[in-house]
Tab-separated table of C-alpha atoms in Angstrom:
chain	number	residue	atom	x	y	z
A	1	MET	CA	38.734	-4.725	11.115
A	2	THR	CA	41.429	-5.215	12.576
A	3	ASP	CA	41.807	-8.714	15.067
A	4	ALA	CA	42.430	-6.190	18.097
A	5	GLN	CA	39.082	-4.626	17.463
A	6	GLU	CA	37.137	-7.481	16.510
A	7	THR	CA	38.224	-8.820	20.759
A	8	ALA	CA	37.384	-5.665	21.898
A	9	ALA	CA	33.857	-5.695	19.861
A	10	ASP	CA	33.535	-8.683	21.423
A	11	THR	CA	34.022	-7.747	24.573
A	12	SER	CA	31.665	-4.595	24.761
A	13	LEU	CA	29.103	-3.068	26.449
A	14	ARG	CA	30.662	-3.165	30.388
A	15	THR	CA	28.749	-1.016	32.267
A	16	THR	CA	29.286	-0.005	36.085
A	17	GLY	CA	30.057	-3.543	38.451
A	18	GLY	CA	28.002	-6.292	36.624
A	19	ALA	CA	25.154	-8.364	37.560
A	20	PRO	CA	25.059	-8.730	41.428
A	21	PRO	CA	24.409	-12.960	42.731
A	22	ASP	CA	21.197	-14.001	43.135
A	23	ASP	CA	20.736	-13.748	46.325
A	24	VAL	CA	22.213	-9.967	46.292
A	25	ALA	CA	19.791	-7.158	45.801
A	26	PRO	CA	21.263	-4.892	43.735
A	27	ALA	CA	22.235	-1.588	45.303
A	28	PRO	CA	19.377	1.627	44.534
A	29	ILE	CA	21.043	4.069	41.556
A	30	PRO	CA	21.435	7.633	43.497
A	31	LEU	CA	19.278	10.216	41.934
A	32	LEU	CA	21.926	12.645	40.624
A	33	GLU	CA	21.845	15.920	42.192
A	34	PRO	CA	23.174	19.151	40.893
A	35	ARG	CA	26.581	20.019	42.487
A	36	GLU	CA	26.095	24.047	42.909
A	37	GLY	CA	22.233	23.596	42.852
A	38	ILE	CA	20.449	25.421	40.227
A	39	PRO	CA	22.441	27.908	38.583
A	40	PRO	CA	20.117	31.199	37.957
A	41	VAL	CA	18.649	31.668	34.734
A	42	VAL	CA	20.633	33.847	32.038
A	43	ALA	CA	18.248	36.900	30.401
A	44	SER	CA	20.063	40.013	30.593
A	45	ASP	CA	22.659	41.509	28.632
A	46	ASP	CA	24.972	41.971	31.943
A	47	ALA	CA	24.361	38.581	33.017
A	48	LEU	CA	25.477	37.065	29.306
A	49	ALA	CA	28.833	38.969	29.598
A	50	ARG	CA	29.626	37.643	33.236
A	51	VAL	CA	28.989	33.690	31.912
A	52	ILE	CA	30.953	34.646	28.603
A	53	ALA	CA	33.776	36.031	30.475
A	54	ALA	CA	33.500	32.941	33.246
A	55	PHE	CA	33.302	30.474	30.225
A	56	ALA	CA	35.985	32.211	28.068
A	57	ALA	CA	38.424	31.761	30.991
A	58	GLY	CA	37.128	28.189	31.953
A	59	SER	CA	39.451	25.328	30.231
A	60	GLY	CA	38.459	21.907	28.449
A	61	PRO	CA	35.458	21.106	26.672
A	62	VAL	CA	32.087	22.473	26.565
A	63	ALA	CA	28.709	20.528	27.702
A	64	VAL	CA	25.761	22.090	25.437
A	65	ASP	CA	22.279	20.742	24.722
A	66	ALA	CA	19.042	22.889	24.297
A	67	GLU	CA	15.971	23.009	25.115
A	68	ARG	CA	12.920	23.344	22.542
A	69	ALA	CA	8.913	23.825	22.804
A	70	SER	CA	8.076	21.442	19.692
A	71	GLY	CA	4.453	20.494	19.804
A	72	TYR	CA	3.735	23.876	21.335
A	73	ARG	CA	5.562	26.523	19.365
A	74	TYR	CA	6.067	27.025	15.237
A	75	GLY	CA	9.469	25.997	14.698
A	76	GLN	CA	12.085	24.602	16.483
A	77	ARG	CA	13.929	27.814	18.145
A	78	ALA	CA	15.400	27.304	21.649
A	79	TYR	CA	13.749	28.167	24.762
A	80	LEU	CA	16.754	27.097	27.151
A	81	VAL	CA	20.838	26.850	26.519
A	82	GLN	CA	22.622	24.479	29.000
A	83	ILE	CA	26.009	25.266	29.066
A	84	ARG	CA	29.123	23.298	31.703
A	85	ARG	CA	32.987	23.965	31.662
A	86	GLU	CA	35.671	22.600	34.151
A	87	GLY	CA	36.368	26.239	36.090
A	88	ALA	CA	32.693	27.719	34.949
A	89	GLY	CA	30.248	25.591	36.136
A	90	SER	CA	26.520	25.340	35.342
A	91	ALA	CA	24.600	28.106	33.516
A	92	LEU	CA	20.786	28.280	32.191
A	93	ILE	CA	20.621	30.970	29.846
A	94	ASP	CA	16.963	32.060	27.917
A	95	PRO	CA	17.367	32.998	24.665
A	96	VAL	CA	14.231	34.696	24.458
A	97	GLY	CA	15.576	37.755	27.011
A	98	CYS	CA	19.104	36.656	25.327
A	99	PRO	CA	18.489	36.164	21.976
A	100	ASP	CA	21.993	36.745	20.279
A	101	LEU	CA	24.571	34.414	21.589
A	102	SER	CA	27.182	34.513	18.875
A	103	GLY	CA	28.870	36.605	21.431
A	104	LEU	CA	29.247	32.787	23.812
A	105	GLY	CA	29.831	31.260	20.265
A	106	GLU	CA	32.916	33.296	19.741
A	107	ALA	CA	33.974	32.802	23.229
A	108	LEU	CA	33.773	29.048	23.124
A	109	HIS	CA	35.571	28.639	19.445
A	110	GLY	CA	38.521	26.466	19.125
A	111	SER	CA	36.705	24.241	22.098
A	112	GLU	CA	35.676	20.652	21.419
A	113	TRP	CA	31.348	20.773	22.594
A	114	ILE	CA	29.782	17.996	24.095
A	115	LEU	CA	26.160	16.825	22.980
A	116	HIS	CA	24.028	14.304	23.056
A	117	ALA	CA	22.362	13.850	19.684
A	118	ALA	CA	23.972	16.765	18.149
A	119	THR	CA	21.615	16.921	14.510
A	120	GLN	CA	19.271	17.750	17.008
A	121	ASP	CA	20.234	20.684	18.710
A	122	LEU	CA	22.909	21.866	16.128
A	123	PRO	CA	19.493	23.918	14.007
A	124	CYS	CA	18.583	25.628	16.980
A	125	LEU	CA	22.131	26.848	18.282
A	126	ARG	CA	22.921	28.039	14.917
A	127	GLU	CA	19.990	30.653	15.144
A	128	ILE	CA	21.283	32.076	17.872
A	129	GLY	CA	24.315	32.415	17.148
A	130	MET	CA	25.928	29.290	18.151
A	131	THR	CA	28.243	26.832	16.059
A	132	PRO	CA	30.875	24.620	16.882
A	133	THR	CA	34.546	23.950	15.690
A	134	GLY	CA	34.282	20.461	16.475
A	135	LEU	CA	32.227	18.222	19.119
A	136	PHE	CA	31.662	15.095	20.244
A	137	ASP	CA	28.473	13.253	20.497
A	138	THR	CA	27.855	10.872	23.167
A	139	GLU	CA	24.912	9.534	21.869
A	140	LEU	CA	26.724	8.725	18.876
A	141	ALA	CA	29.495	7.726	20.383
A	142	GLY	CA	27.110	5.136	22.492
A	143	ARG	CA	26.139	3.690	19.025
A	144	LEU	CA	28.827	3.065	17.941
A	145	ALA	CA	30.285	1.465	21.529
A	146	GLY	CA	27.448	-0.736	21.220
A	147	PHE	CA	25.233	0.194	23.858
A	148	PRO	CA	22.035	-1.253	23.131
A	149	ARG	CA	20.229	2.206	24.881
A	150	VAL	CA	21.922	5.408	24.086
A	151	GLY	CA	19.026	7.652	25.810
A	152	LEU	CA	20.844	10.533	28.023
A	153	GLY	CA	19.129	9.098	31.339
A	154	ALA	CA	20.260	5.226	30.302
A	155	MET	CA	23.974	6.461	28.944
A	156	VAL	CA	24.742	8.053	32.529
A	157	GLU	CA	22.976	5.201	34.493
A	158	ASN	CA	24.824	2.632	32.441
A	159	VAL	CA	28.162	4.202	32.210
A	160	LEU	CA	28.259	6.581	35.059
A	161	GLY	CA	25.781	4.706	37.995
A	162	TYR	CA	23.700	7.635	38.174
A	163	SER	CA	19.897	8.088	37.706
A	164	LEU	CA	18.401	11.571	36.419
A	165	GLU	CA	15.471	13.129	37.080
A	166	LYS	CA	12.279	12.374	33.975
A	167	GLY	CA	9.213	13.493	32.809
A	168	HIS	CA	9.880	17.161	31.612
A	169	SER	CA	11.511	16.421	28.143
A	170	ALA	CA	8.505	17.123	26.854
A	171	VAL	CA	6.806	19.867	28.564
A	172	ASP	CA	6.184	23.745	26.313
A	173	TRP	CA	9.883	25.167	27.390
A	174	SER	CA	8.591	28.543	26.112
A	175	THR	CA	6.693	29.166	29.817
A	176	ARG	CA	7.758	31.731	31.407
A	177	PRO	CA	8.883	31.591	34.126
A	178	LEU	CA	10.377	28.956	33.797
A	179	PRO	CA	8.860	26.318	37.241
A	180	GLU	CA	12.013	25.199	39.570
A	181	PRO	CA	11.944	20.942	38.998
A	182	TRP	CA	12.323	21.845	35.048
A	183	LEU	CA	15.917	24.002	35.738
A	184	ARG	CA	16.952	21.616	38.016
A	185	TYR	CA	16.363	18.769	34.884
A	186	ALA	CA	17.840	21.213	32.493
A	187	ALA	CA	21.001	21.394	34.848
A	188	LEU	CA	21.213	17.872	35.097
A	189	ASP	CA	21.155	17.335	31.607
A	190	VAL	CA	24.684	18.748	31.181
A	191	GLU	CA	25.869	17.890	34.738
A	192	LEU	CA	27.729	14.574	33.840
A	193	LEU	CA	27.876	15.638	30.256
A	194	ILE	CA	31.962	15.613	30.308
A	195	ASP	CA	32.419	12.720	32.424
A	196	LEU	CA	30.469	10.821	30.219
A	197	ARG	CA	32.399	11.685	26.952
A	198	ASP	CA	35.245	10.849	29.024
A	199	CYS	CA	34.057	7.793	29.692
A	200	LEU	CA	33.384	7.266	26.311
A	201	GLU	CA	35.830	8.026	24.584
A	202	GLU	CA	38.338	5.257	26.304
A	203	GLU	CA	35.180	2.839	25.627
A	204	LEU	CA	35.679	3.959	22.087
A	205	ASP	CA	39.423	3.701	22.110
A	206	ARG	CA	39.514	0.632	23.938
A	207	GLN	CA	37.562	-1.148	21.056
A	208	GLY	CA	39.570	0.515	18.273
A	209	LYS	CA	37.333	2.697	17.212
A	210	LEU	CA	38.199	6.182	18.300
A	211	GLU	CA	38.932	7.320	15.470
A	212	TRP	CA	35.774	6.300	13.360
A	213	ALA	CA	34.034	8.143	16.108
A	214	ARG	CA	36.171	11.425	15.155
A	215	GLU	CA	35.390	10.978	11.426
A	216	GLU	CA	31.831	11.372	12.440
A	217	PHE	CA	32.152	13.795	14.585
A	218	ASP	CA	33.781	16.230	12.158
A	219	ALA	CA	31.366	14.853	9.351
A	220	ILE	CA	28.440	16.356	11.952
A	221	ALA	CA	30.606	19.407	12.612
A	222	SER	CA	31.240	20.449	9.243
A	223	ALA	CA	27.732	19.978	7.540
A	224	PRO	CA	25.929	22.749	6.205
A	225	PRO	CA	22.411	23.455	7.400
A	226	THR	CA	19.551	21.024	5.673
A	227	PRO	CA	17.868	22.492	3.173
A	228	PRO	CA	13.989	23.493	2.912
A	229	ARG	CA	12.236	20.677	2.406
A	230	LYS	CA	10.698	20.491	-0.922
A	231	ASP	CA	6.466	19.626	-1.047
A	232	PRO	CA	6.317	19.758	3.176
A	233	TRP	CA	2.706	19.542	2.506
A	234	ARG	CA	3.175	15.766	1.092
A	235	ARG	CA	4.363	14.886	5.109
A	236	THR	CA	1.205	15.340	6.220
A	237	SER	CA	-0.202	12.098	7.901
A	238	GLY	CA	-2.471	10.227	6.228
A	239	MET	CA	-2.092	10.536	2.482
A	240	HIS	CA	-2.061	7.332	1.664
A	241	LYS	CA	-5.482	7.395	1.575
A	242	LEU	CA	-5.573	9.171	-1.037
A	243	ARG	CA	-6.070	8.186	-4.848
A	244	ARG	CA	-6.649	11.752	-6.577
A	245	ARG	CA	-5.478	14.750	-7.905
A	246	ARG	CA	-7.751	17.153	-6.298
A	247	GLN	CA	-7.594	15.472	-3.042
A	248	LEU	CA	-4.441	16.119	-2.826
A	249	ALA	CA	-4.747	19.934	-3.834
A	250	VAL	CA	-6.999	20.275	-1.332
A	251	VAL	CA	-4.794	19.113	1.547
A	252	ARG	CA	-1.950	21.286	-0.041
A	253	GLU	CA	-4.400	23.989	0.377
A	254	LEU	CA	-5.066	23.430	3.719
A	255	TRP	CA	-1.398	22.514	4.828
A	256	THR	CA	-0.512	25.849	3.661
A	257	ALA	CA	-2.926	28.168	5.220
A	258	ARG	CA	-2.236	26.093	7.977
A	259	ASP	CA	1.405	26.859	8.444
A	260	GLN	CA	0.421	30.574	7.699
A	261	VAL	CA	-1.417	30.717	10.545
A	262	ALA	CA	0.802	28.714	13.052
A	263	ARG	CA	3.497	31.273	11.758
A	264	ARG	CA	1.424	34.360	12.250
A	265	ARG	CA	-0.027	33.022	15.956
A	266	ASP	CA	3.504	30.718	17.318
A	267	ILE	CA	2.064	27.639	17.436
A	268	SER	CA	2.531	23.966	16.495
A	269	PRO	CA	0.492	23.393	12.998
A	270	GLY	CA	-0.753	20.426	14.613
A	271	LYS	CA	-2.391	22.529	17.700
A	272	VAL	CA	-3.964	24.899	14.825
A	273	LEU	CA	-5.518	22.160	12.046
A	274	SER	CA	-4.551	18.537	13.024
A	275	ASP	CA	-3.316	15.976	9.898
A	276	ALA	CA	-6.019	14.154	10.603
A	277	ALA	CA	-8.695	16.662	9.998
A	278	ILE	CA	-6.920	18.031	6.652
A	279	ILE	CA	-6.973	14.080	5.147
A	280	GLU	CA	-10.801	14.148	5.830
A	281	ALA	CA	-11.502	17.226	4.165
A	282	ALA	CA	-9.485	16.239	1.235
A	283	LEU	CA	-11.118	13.115	1.247
A	284	ALA	CA	-14.876	14.313	1.556
A	285	LEU	CA	-14.621	17.454	-0.804
A	286	PRO	CA	-17.046	19.512	1.407
A	287	ALA	CA	-19.546	21.856	-0.861
A	288	ASN	CA	-19.583	24.639	1.992
A	289	THR	CA	-19.543	25.143	5.539
A	290	HIS	CA	-22.038	23.003	7.073
A	291	ALA	CA	-20.470	20.176	4.925
A	292	LEU	CA	-17.387	20.806	5.964
A	293	THR	CA	-18.931	20.689	10.116
A	294	ALA	CA	-19.542	17.011	9.677
A	295	LEU	CA	-16.220	15.774	9.657
A	296	PRO	CA	-14.060	14.826	12.218
A	297	GLY	CA	-11.927	17.350	13.390
A	298	PHE	CA	-14.268	20.456	12.414
A	299	GLY	CA	-16.930	19.950	15.123
A	300	HIS	CA	-18.756	22.748	16.857
A	301	ARG	CA	-15.667	23.761	19.081
A	302	MET	CA	-14.586	25.305	15.850
A	303	GLY	CA	-15.485	29.314	15.120
A	304	ARG	CA	-17.281	30.445	11.729
A	305	ARG	CA	-14.198	32.461	11.219
A	306	GLN	CA	-12.200	29.411	11.456
A	307	LEU	CA	-14.136	26.689	9.195
A	308	GLU	CA	-14.505	29.715	6.813
A	309	GLN	CA	-10.806	30.126	6.268
A	310	TRP	CA	-10.942	25.975	5.726
A	311	GLN	CA	-13.611	25.735	3.246
A	312	ALA	CA	-11.849	28.699	1.951
A	313	ALA	CA	-8.438	26.617	1.330
A	314	VAL	CA	-11.135	23.320	0.251
A	315	ASP	CA	-12.845	25.733	-2.114
A	316	ARG	CA	-9.704	27.097	-3.764
A	317	ALA	CA	-8.208	23.467	-5.044
A	318	ARG	CA	-12.147	22.510	-6.019
A	319	ALA	CA	-11.355	25.576	-8.119
A	320	LEU	CA	-8.419	24.782	-10.015
A	321	PRO	CA	-7.564	23.454	-13.402
A	322	ASP	CA	-6.485	19.833	-14.223
A	323	SER	CA	-3.525	21.500	-14.952
A	324	GLU	CA	-2.207	23.210	-12.002
A	325	LEU	CA	-3.168	20.384	-9.858
A	326	PRO	CA	-0.611	18.585	-8.132
A	327	GLN	CA	1.294	15.268	-9.650
A	328	PRO	CA	0.218	12.130	-6.867
A	329	GLY	CA	3.783	10.988	-6.285
A	330	GLN	CA	6.829	13.204	-5.706
A	331	ALA	CA	9.403	12.563	-8.030
A	332	VAL	CA	12.276	10.529	-6.034
A	333	ALA	CA	15.557	10.448	-6.798
A	334	GLY	CA	17.826	7.503	-6.838
A	335	PRO	CA	16.793	4.084	-6.890
A	336	PRO	CA	12.928	2.574	-6.450
A	337	PRO	CA	11.832	1.313	-3.464
A	338	PRO	CA	13.487	-2.138	-3.257
A	339	ARG	CA	10.332	-4.320	-2.893
A	340	ALA	CA	10.109	-3.259	-6.913
A	341	TRP	CA	13.635	-4.352	-7.739
A	342	ALA	CA	12.489	-8.026	-8.125
A	343	ASP	CA	10.368	-7.105	-11.082
A	344	LYS	CA	12.405	-4.248	-12.237
A	345	ASP	CA	16.068	-5.872	-12.421
A	346	PRO	CA	16.619	-9.130	-10.708
A	347	VAL	CA	20.351	-8.539	-10.789
A	348	ALA	CA	20.350	-5.924	-8.853
A	349	ALA	CA	17.787	-7.714	-6.094
A	350	ALA	CA	20.768	-10.009	-5.924
A	351	ARG	CA	23.185	-7.600	-5.198
A	352	LEU	CA	21.522	-5.274	-2.804
A	353	ALA	CA	20.207	-8.733	-0.835
A	354	ALA	CA	23.655	-10.222	-0.905
A	355	ALA	CA	25.258	-6.658	-0.034
A	356	ARG	CA	22.541	-6.159	3.098
A	357	THR	CA	23.639	-9.898	4.243
A	358	ALA	CA	27.301	-9.382	4.754
A	359	VAL	CA	26.675	-5.524	5.560
A	360	SER	CA	24.465	-7.015	8.255
A	361	GLU	CA	26.971	-9.915	9.764
A	362	LEU	CA	29.431	-7.206	9.608
A	363	ALA	CA	27.714	-4.428	12.093
A	364	GLU	CA	26.630	-7.290	14.322
A	365	ARG	CA	30.519	-8.380	15.021
A	366	LEU	CA	31.255	-4.632	15.242
A	367	HIS	CA	28.078	-4.191	18.202
A	368	MET	CA	26.752	-1.135	16.635
A	369	PRO	CA	23.238	-0.250	14.229
A	370	GLN	CA	23.978	-1.235	10.495
A	371	GLU	CA	23.049	2.298	10.037
A	372	ASN	CA	25.852	3.269	11.585
A	373	LEU	CA	28.148	1.317	9.647
A	374	ILE	CA	26.979	2.123	6.314
A	375	THR	CA	23.686	3.900	5.384
A	376	PRO	CA	20.795	1.707	4.112
A	377	ASP	CA	20.385	4.556	1.269
A	378	THR	CA	24.041	4.194	0.380
A	379	VAL	CA	23.811	0.532	-0.204
A	380	ARG	CA	20.477	0.707	-2.072
A	381	ARG	CA	22.133	3.142	-4.270
A	382	VAL	CA	25.671	1.621	-4.527
A	383	CYS	CA	23.853	-1.663	-5.855
A	384	TRP	CA	21.231	0.203	-8.004
A	385	GLU	CA	23.656	1.844	-9.858
A	386	PRO	CA	27.587	-0.395	-9.150
A	387	PRO	CA	30.187	1.065	-11.308
A	388	GLY	CA	31.306	-0.439	-14.448
A	389	ASN	CA	33.819	-2.056	-13.235
A	390	ALA	CA	33.250	-3.448	-10.102
A	391	THR	CA	37.093	-2.771	-8.711
A	392	PRO	CA	37.538	-2.108	-5.160
A	393	ASP	CA	38.858	1.462	-5.990
A	394	ALA	CA	35.374	1.699	-8.322
A	395	VAL	CA	33.759	1.134	-5.644
A	396	GLU	CA	35.362	3.190	-3.037
A	397	ALA	CA	35.240	6.181	-5.682
A	398	ALA	CA	31.486	5.338	-5.729
A	399	LEU	CA	30.702	5.256	-1.944
A	400	ILE	CA	32.911	8.468	-1.554
A	401	GLY	CA	30.425	10.182	-3.676
A	402	TYR	CA	27.822	9.088	-1.420
A	403	GLY	CA	29.919	10.928	1.569
A	404	ALA	CA	30.889	7.820	2.919
A	405	ARG	CA	33.498	8.698	5.582
A	406	ARG	CA	36.689	6.720	5.196
A	407	TRP	CA	36.473	4.359	7.903
A	408	GLN	CA	33.061	3.082	6.342
A	409	ILE	CA	34.425	3.369	2.967
A	410	GLU	CA	37.526	0.972	4.118
A	411	LEU	CA	34.833	-1.862	6.279
A	412	VAL	CA	32.408	-1.960	3.530
A	413	THR	CA	34.351	-2.063	-0.070
A	414	PRO	CA	35.494	-5.223	0.525
A	415	LEU	CA	31.791	-6.707	1.045
A	416	LEU	CA	30.499	-5.083	-1.660
A	417	VAL	CA	32.976	-5.780	-3.717
A	418	ARG	CA	31.991	-9.669	-3.001
A	419	ALA	CA	28.570	-9.199	-3.421
A	420	PHE	CA	28.535	-7.493	-7.100
A	421	SER	CA	31.000	-10.635	-8.197
A	422	SER	CA	29.137	-13.103	-6.268
A	423	THR	CA	25.975	-12.031	-8.404
A	424	ALA	CA	27.562	-10.952	-11.536
């Protein structure tokens, strides 16, 4: 870190106006209103064609947001897409009526997309044909700049001095027609995103972190889609209560049956059968539907047909031969949990402690979360299996292998080399 970066970091986190004198009441923060009113929802091919033409003719970066129906519908598809650009204004697009937005994606090709928490929205945008070639993530920019609260509402308030409407982030966005208050909320999410981006770019540049941010943004934009999770049933809440392989088999069968029902009905799996109910059935191993009905989550409100399908899943698990039962633990690539290091490899434990301390101290000086300076998983992996000769070049090569960005490597390599040498 250069002297200029350290000085800038120490003077960061300036917001709009600072604290008022003790005897002066703070001015109320104005509630943001859409500049052009709430745009009509685009739900037809003709309307979409007009939006594509308008945004292709616009200039500058494009603010993009998407609303999902998490907790209500199966999967993470987009149910509303909001965009805004200079010269085009704002548009609200219904992916139910317009399921293919690849034409819009092509019209915006080469433009910088501004998103808040980009990794949350990019998967659902890709599904409908929208993939950015370059982006600016205002949430990540806020983290790198050292803002303590990086939600969109907090950032707009602290940086731009406006208050966003709250209360509709967790609603069922698959509802049709969408209520006007929800549409207002959605339109406001992109109303000031371009202004926020410009202020954050200026702040990052002032702190000497702008190139770091650009590396992070490029990494997000070029990252391939996340592959499907292996054995997703193992993430059922409450798995720690189970001790026997037969119980794990019950969880696997019930989770799979629930997923099939949820997919067919296009409903959130948790609304079909709760994780808590699955764990209760795995613990009890009920022999019939009568025993199943007595368990929490399988009460009298559940129909006989539903009870029979869940009991059939339990029966399949009960009938499995021992050779087909799942193993109690999922094979995990990489180092063991840090709590086990002292017993397995005390020297590695000392390396990890020294490295963690050094990384934490630097992150604090830079006013950014430690995990944004370098991921904890990367630190663990390098400390568990360090290069045979822990030279700067060898440590740098190891960090590159784990996907660290150039700016992270330049800052963290000297810390790890010193940590390794001090514990050799």
